[in-house]
mmCIF file of C-alpha atoms and ligand atoms in Angstrom:
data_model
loop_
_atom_site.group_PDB
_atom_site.id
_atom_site.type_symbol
_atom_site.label_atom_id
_atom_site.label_comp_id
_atom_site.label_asym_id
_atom_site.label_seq_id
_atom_site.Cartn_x
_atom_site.Cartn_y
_atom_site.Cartn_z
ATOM 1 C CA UNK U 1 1.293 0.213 -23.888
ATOM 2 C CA UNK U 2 3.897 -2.170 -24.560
ATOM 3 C CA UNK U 3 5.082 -3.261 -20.879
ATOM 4 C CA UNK U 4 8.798 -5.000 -21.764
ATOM 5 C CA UNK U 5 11.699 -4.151 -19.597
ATOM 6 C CA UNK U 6 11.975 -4.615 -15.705
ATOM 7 C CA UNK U 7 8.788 -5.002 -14.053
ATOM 8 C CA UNK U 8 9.527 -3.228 -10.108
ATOM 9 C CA UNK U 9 9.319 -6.159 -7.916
ATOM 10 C CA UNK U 10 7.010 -4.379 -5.186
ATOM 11 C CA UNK U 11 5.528 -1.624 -6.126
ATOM 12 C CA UNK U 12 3.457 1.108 -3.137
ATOM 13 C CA UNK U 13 0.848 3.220 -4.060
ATOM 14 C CA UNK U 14 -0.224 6.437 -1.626
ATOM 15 C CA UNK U 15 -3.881 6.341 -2.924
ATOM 16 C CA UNK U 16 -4.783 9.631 -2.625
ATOM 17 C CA UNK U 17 -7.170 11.888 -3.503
ATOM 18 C CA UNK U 18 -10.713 10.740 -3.103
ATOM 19 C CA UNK U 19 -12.101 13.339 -1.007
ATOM 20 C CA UNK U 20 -11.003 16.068 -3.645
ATOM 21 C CA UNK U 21 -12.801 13.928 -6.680
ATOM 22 C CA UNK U 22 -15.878 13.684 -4.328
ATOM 23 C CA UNK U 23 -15.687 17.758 -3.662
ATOM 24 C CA UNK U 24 -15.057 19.041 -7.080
ATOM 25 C CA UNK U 25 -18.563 17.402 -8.034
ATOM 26 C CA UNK U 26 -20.279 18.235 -5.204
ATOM 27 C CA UNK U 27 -20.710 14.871 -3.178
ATOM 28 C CA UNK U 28 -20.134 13.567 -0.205
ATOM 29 C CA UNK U 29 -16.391 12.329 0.157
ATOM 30 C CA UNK U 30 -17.580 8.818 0.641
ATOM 31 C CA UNK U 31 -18.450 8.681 -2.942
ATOM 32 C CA UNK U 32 -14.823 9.423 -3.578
ATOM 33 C CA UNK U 33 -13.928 6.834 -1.660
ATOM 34 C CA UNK U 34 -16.413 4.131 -3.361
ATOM 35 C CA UNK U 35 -14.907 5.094 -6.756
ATOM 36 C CA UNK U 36 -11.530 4.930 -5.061
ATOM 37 C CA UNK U 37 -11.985 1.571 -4.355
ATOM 38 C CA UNK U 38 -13.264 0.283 -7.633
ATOM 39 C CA UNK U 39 -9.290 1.740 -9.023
ATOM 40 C CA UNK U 40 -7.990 -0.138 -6.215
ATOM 41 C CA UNK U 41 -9.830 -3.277 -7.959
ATOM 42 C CA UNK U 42 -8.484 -2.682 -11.303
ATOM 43 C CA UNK U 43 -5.038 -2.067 -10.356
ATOM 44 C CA UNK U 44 -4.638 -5.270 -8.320
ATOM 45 C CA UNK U 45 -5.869 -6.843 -11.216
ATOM 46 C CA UNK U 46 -3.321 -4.973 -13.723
ATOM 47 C CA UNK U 47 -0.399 -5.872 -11.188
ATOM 48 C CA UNK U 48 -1.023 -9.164 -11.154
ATOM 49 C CA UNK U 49 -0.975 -9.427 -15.223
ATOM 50 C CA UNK U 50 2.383 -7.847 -15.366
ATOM 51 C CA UNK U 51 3.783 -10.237 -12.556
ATOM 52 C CA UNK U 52 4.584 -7.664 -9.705
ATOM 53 C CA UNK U 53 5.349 -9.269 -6.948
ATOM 54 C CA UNK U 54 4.009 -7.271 -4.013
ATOM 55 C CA UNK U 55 1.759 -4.973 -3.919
ATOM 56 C CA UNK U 56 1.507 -2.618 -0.735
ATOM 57 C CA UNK U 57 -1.077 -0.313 -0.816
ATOM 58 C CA UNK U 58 -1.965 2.530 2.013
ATOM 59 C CA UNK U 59 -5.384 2.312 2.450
ATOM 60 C CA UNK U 60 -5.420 3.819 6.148
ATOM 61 C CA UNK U 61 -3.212 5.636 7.770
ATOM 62 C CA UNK U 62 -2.806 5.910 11.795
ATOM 63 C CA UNK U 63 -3.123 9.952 11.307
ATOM 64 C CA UNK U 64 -6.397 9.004 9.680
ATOM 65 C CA UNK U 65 -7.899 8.221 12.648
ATOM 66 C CA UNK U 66 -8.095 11.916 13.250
ATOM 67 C CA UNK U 67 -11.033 12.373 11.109
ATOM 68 C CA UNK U 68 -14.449 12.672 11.700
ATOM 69 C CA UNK U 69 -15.653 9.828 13.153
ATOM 70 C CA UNK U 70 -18.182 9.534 10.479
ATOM 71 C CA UNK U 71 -16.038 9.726 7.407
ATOM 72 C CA UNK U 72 -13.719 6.941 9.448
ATOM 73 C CA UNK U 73 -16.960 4.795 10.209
ATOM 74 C CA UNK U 74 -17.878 4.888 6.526
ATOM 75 C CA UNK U 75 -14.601 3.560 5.606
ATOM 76 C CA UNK U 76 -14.857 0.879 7.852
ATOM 77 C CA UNK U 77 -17.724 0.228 6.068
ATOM 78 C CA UNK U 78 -16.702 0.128 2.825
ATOM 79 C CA UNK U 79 -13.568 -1.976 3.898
ATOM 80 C CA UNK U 80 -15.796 -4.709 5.336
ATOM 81 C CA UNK U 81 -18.048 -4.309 2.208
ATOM 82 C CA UNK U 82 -14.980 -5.047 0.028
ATOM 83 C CA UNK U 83 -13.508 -7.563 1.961
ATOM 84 C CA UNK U 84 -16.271 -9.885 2.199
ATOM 85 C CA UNK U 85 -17.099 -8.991 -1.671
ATOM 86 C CA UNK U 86 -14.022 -8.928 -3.432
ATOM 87 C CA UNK U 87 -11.729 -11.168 -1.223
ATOM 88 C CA UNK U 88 -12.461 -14.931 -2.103
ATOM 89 C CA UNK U 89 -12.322 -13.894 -5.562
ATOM 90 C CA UNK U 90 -8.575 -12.642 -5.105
ATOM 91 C CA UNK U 91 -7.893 -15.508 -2.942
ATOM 92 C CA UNK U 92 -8.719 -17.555 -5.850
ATOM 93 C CA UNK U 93 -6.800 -16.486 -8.081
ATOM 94 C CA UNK U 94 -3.722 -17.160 -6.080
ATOM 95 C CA UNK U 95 -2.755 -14.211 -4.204
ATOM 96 C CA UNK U 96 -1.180 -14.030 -0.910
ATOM 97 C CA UNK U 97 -2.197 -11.471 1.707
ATOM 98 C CA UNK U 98 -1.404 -10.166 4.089
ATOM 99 C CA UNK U 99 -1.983 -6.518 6.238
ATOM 100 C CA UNK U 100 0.455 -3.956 7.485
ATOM 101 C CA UNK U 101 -0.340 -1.602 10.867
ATOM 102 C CA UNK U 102 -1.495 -1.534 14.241
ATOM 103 C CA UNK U 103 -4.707 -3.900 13.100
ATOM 104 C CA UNK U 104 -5.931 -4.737 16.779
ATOM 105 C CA UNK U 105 -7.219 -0.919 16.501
ATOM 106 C CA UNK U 106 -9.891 -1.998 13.199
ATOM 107 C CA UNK U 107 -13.460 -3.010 14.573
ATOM 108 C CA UNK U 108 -13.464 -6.917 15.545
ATOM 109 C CA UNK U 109 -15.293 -7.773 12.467
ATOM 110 C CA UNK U 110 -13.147 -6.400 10.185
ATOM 111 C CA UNK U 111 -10.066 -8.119 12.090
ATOM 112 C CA UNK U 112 -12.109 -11.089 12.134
ATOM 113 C CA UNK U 113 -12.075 -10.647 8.134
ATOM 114 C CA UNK U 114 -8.532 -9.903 7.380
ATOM 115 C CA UNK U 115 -7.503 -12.546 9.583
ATOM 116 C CA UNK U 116 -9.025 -14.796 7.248
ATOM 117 C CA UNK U 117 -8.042 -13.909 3.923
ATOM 118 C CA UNK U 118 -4.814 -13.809 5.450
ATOM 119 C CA UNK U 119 -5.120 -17.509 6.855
ATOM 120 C CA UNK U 120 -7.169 -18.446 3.403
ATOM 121 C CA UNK U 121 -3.992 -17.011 0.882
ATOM 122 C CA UNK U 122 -1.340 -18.540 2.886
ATOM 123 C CA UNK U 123 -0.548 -21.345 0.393
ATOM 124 C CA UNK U 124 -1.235 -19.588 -2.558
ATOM 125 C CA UNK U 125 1.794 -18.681 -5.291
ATOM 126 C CA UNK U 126 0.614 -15.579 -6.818
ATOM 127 C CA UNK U 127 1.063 -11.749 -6.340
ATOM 128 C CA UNK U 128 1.550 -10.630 -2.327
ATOM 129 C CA UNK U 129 -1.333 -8.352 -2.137
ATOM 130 C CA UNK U 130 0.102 -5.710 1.564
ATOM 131 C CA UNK U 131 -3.015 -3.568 2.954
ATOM 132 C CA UNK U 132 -1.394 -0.596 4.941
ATOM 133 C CA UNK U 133 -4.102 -0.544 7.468
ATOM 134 C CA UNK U 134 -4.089 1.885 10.553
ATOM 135 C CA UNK U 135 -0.573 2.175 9.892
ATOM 136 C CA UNK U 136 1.957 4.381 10.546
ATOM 137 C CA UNK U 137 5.474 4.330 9.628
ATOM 138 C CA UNK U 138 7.412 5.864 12.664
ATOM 139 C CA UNK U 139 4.944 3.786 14.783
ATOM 140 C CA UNK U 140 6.189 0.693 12.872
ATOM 141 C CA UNK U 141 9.734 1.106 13.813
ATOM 142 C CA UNK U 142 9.299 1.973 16.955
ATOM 143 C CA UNK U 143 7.246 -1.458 17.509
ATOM 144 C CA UNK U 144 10.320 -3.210 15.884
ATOM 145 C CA UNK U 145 12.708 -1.550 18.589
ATOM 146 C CA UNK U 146 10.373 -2.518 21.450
ATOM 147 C CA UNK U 147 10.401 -5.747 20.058
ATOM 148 C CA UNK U 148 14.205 -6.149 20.213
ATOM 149 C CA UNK U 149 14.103 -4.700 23.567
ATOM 150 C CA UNK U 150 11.594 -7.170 24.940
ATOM 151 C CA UNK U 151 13.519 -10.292 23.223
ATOM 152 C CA UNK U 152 16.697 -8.747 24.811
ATOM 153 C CA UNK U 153 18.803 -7.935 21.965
ATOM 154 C CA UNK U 154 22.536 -7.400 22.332
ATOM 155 C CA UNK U 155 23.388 -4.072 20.419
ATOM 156 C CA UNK U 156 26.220 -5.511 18.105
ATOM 157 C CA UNK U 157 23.155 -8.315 16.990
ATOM 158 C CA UNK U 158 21.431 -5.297 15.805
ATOM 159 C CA UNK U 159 21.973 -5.371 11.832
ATOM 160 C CA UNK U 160 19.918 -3.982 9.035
ATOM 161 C CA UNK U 161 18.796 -7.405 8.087
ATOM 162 C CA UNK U 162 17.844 -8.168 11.579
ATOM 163 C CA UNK U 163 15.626 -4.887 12.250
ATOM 164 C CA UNK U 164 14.367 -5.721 8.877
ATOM 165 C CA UNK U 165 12.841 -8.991 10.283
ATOM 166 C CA UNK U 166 11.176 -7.077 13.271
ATOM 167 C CA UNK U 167 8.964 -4.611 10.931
ATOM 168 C CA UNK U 168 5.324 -5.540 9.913
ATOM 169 C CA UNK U 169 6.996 -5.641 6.304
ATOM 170 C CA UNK U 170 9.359 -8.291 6.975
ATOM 171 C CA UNK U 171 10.035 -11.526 4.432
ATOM 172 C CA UNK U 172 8.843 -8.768 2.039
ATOM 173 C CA UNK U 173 11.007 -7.314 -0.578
ATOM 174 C CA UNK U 174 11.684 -3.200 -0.203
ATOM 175 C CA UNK U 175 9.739 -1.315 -2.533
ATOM 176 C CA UNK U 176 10.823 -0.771 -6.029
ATOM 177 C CA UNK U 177 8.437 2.082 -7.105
ATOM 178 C CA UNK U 178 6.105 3.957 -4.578
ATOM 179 C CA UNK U 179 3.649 5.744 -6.645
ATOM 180 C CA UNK U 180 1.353 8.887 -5.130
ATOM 181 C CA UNK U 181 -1.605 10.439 -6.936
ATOM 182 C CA UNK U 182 -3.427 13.908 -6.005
ATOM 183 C CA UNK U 183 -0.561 15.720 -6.771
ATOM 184 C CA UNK U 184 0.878 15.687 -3.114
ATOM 185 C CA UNK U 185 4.461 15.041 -3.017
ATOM 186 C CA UNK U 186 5.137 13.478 0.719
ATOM 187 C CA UNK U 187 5.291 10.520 2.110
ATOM 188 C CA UNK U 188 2.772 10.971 5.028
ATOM 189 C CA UNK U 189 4.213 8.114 6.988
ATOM 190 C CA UNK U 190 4.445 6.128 4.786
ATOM 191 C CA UNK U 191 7.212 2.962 4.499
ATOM 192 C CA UNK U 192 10.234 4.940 6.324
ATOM 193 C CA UNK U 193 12.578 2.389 7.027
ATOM 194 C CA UNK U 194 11.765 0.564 3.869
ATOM 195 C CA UNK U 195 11.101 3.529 1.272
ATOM 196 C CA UNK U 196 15.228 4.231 1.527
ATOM 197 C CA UNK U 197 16.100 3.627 -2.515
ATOM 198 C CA UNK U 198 12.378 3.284 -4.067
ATOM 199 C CA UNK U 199 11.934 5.177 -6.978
ATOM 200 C CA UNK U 200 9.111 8.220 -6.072
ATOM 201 C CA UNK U 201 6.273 8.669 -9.372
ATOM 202 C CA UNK U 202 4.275 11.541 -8.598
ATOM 203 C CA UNK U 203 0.971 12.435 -10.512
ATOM 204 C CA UNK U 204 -1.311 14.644 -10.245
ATOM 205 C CA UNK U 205 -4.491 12.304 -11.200
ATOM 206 C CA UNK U 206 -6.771 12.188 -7.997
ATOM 207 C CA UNK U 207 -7.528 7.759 -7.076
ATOM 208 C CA UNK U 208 -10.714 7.737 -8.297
ATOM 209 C CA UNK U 209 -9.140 8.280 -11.835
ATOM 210 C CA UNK U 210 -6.080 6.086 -11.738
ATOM 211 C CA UNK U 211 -7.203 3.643 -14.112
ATOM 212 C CA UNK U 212 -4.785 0.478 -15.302
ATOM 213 C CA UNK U 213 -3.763 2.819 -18.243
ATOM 214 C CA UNK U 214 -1.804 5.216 -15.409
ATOM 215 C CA UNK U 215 -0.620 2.432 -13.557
ATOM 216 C CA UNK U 216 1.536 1.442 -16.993
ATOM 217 C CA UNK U 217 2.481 4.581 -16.879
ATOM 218 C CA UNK U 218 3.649 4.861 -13.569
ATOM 219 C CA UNK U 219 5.287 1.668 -14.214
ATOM 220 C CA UNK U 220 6.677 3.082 -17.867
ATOM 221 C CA UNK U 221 8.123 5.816 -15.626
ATOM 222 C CA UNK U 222 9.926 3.470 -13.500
ATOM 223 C CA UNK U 223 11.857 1.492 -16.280
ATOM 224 C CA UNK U 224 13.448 4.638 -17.389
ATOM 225 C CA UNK U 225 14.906 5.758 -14.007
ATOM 226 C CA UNK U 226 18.562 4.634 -13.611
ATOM 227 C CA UNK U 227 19.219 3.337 -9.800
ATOM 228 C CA UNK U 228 22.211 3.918 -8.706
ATOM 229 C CA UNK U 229 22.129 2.710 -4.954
ATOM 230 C CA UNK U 230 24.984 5.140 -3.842
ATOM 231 C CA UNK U 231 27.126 3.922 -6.544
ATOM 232 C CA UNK U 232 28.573 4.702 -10.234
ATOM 233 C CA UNK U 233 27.235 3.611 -12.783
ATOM 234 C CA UNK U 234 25.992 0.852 -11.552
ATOM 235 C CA UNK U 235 23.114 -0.501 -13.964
ATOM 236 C CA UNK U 236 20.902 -2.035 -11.330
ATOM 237 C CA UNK U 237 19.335 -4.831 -13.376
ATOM 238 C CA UNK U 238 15.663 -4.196 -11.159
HETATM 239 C C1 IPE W 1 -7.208 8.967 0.297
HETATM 240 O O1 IPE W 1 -8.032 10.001 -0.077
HETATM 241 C C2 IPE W 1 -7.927 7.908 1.091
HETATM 242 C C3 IPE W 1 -7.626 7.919 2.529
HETATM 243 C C4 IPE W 1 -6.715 8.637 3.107
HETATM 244 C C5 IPE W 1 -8.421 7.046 3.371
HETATM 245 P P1 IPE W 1 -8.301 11.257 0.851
HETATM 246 O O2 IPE W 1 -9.511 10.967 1.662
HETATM 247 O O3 IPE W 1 -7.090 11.602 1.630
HETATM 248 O O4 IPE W 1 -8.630 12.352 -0.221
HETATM 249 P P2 IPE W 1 -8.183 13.885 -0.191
HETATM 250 O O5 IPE W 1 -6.708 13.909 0.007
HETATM 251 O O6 IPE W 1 -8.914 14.515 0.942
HETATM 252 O O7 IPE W 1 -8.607 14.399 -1.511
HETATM 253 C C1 IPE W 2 -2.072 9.323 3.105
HETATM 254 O O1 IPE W 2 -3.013 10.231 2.642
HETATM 255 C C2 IPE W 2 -2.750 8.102 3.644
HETATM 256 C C3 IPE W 2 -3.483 7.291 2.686
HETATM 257 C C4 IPE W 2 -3.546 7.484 1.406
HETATM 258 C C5 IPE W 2 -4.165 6.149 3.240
HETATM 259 P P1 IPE W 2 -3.520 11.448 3.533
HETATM 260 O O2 IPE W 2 -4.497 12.187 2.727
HETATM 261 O O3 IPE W 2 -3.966 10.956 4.866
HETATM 262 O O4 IPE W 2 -2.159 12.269 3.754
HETATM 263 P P2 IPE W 2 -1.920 13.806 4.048
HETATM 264 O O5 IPE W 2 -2.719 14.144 5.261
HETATM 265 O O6 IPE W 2 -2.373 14.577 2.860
HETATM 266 O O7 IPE W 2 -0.442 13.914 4.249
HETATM 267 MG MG1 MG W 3 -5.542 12.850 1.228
#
């Protein structure tokens, strides 16, 4: 598909869905998740070749620590697995990451591991790759207010830019485009503060079947949507 046109800056993906693949063919939901995470592979890749500039993807939510401890310990697993895998190969080719959430919850080793990817990218030019790990979006904000509070910030100091600079997200652009598969159309939690004029793609394809080919089309999606920011006919150029 022929990808001219505005390419959304930052771009957030809800990638949902894996349990249901695993379920409608009878196997475990882990296996959803292991195919999940192969898509998660090929659409890093197939955001970096259209030069997106971030890339934030929820990969754990804080709600998700409500499942069975065994489903949660087999992510884990498969996070470490990918991180020790996949990582220096990213890092490589230039991109800059960086994670999202109350991390100090994750096991030590895989803090130990995002730490340094994160230390690893930090000079590097390319795509900002944003895991949403153990995060939370209300939980996020409120962080950012006790921060203010604890740096004793005078109410008339407290601006949209500056709140903006107290979120996990900060230096980062808001989203353009947040995309959600599985067919669910919330935003569990998802980006609140920063999710205020991103354009919403819904689809009903399940993660473990979002290949490049639906990214584009997410992305296709996108550059027909007019953004209007509150205004009239205002032809927002991204
Ligand atoms: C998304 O898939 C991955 C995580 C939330 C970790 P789900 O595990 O939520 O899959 P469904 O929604 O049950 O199908
Ligand atoms: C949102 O998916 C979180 C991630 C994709 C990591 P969930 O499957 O946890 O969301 P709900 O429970 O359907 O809202
Ligand atoms: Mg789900």
């Amino acid at each position: 598909m022929l990808l001219s046109g505005r390419i959304p800056a930052h771009v957030a993906i809800i990638m949902d869905g894996n349990g249901r693949w695993a379920e409608m063919r009878g196997l475990p939901r882990i296996e959803g998740h292991k195919r999940g995470a192969e898509r998660t592979r090929e659409v890093i890749t197939a955001a970096t070749e259209v030069g997106v500039n971030t890339l934030t993807l929820y990969a754990f939510s804080l709600e998700n620590w409500k499942r069975p401890d065994e489903e949660v310990s087999m992510l884990m697993k498969l996070l470490e697995f990918y991180l020790k895998k996949e990582f220096s190969e990213l890092i490589k080719r230039g991109i800059v990451f960086r994670t999202i959430g109350e991390i100090w919850r994750l096991p030590e080793n895989i803090q130990a591991l995002l730490k340094d990817a994160e230390e690893k990218s930090l000079r590097n030019k390319g795509m900002n790759l944003v895991l949403a790990l153990s995060y939370g979006g209300r939980n996020e904000i409120i962080r950012a207010v006790k921060k203010a509070m604890n740096l004793g910030v005078k109410p008339g100091d407290v601006t949209e830019a500056y709140f903006d600079s107290l979120l996990d997200t900060s230096g980062l652009s808001a989203p353009d485009l947040i995309i959600r598969t599985s067919g669910e159309k919330r935003i569990s939690n998802f980006l609140l503060w920063q999710a205020a004029y991103a354009e919403l793609h819904f689809t009903d394809t399940l993660w473990p079947d979002f290949t490049r080919e639906e990214f584009f089309l997410a992305l296709h999606d996108y550059q027909m949507r007019e953004r209007r920011f509150g205004t009239v006919n205002a032809r927002a150029e991204r």
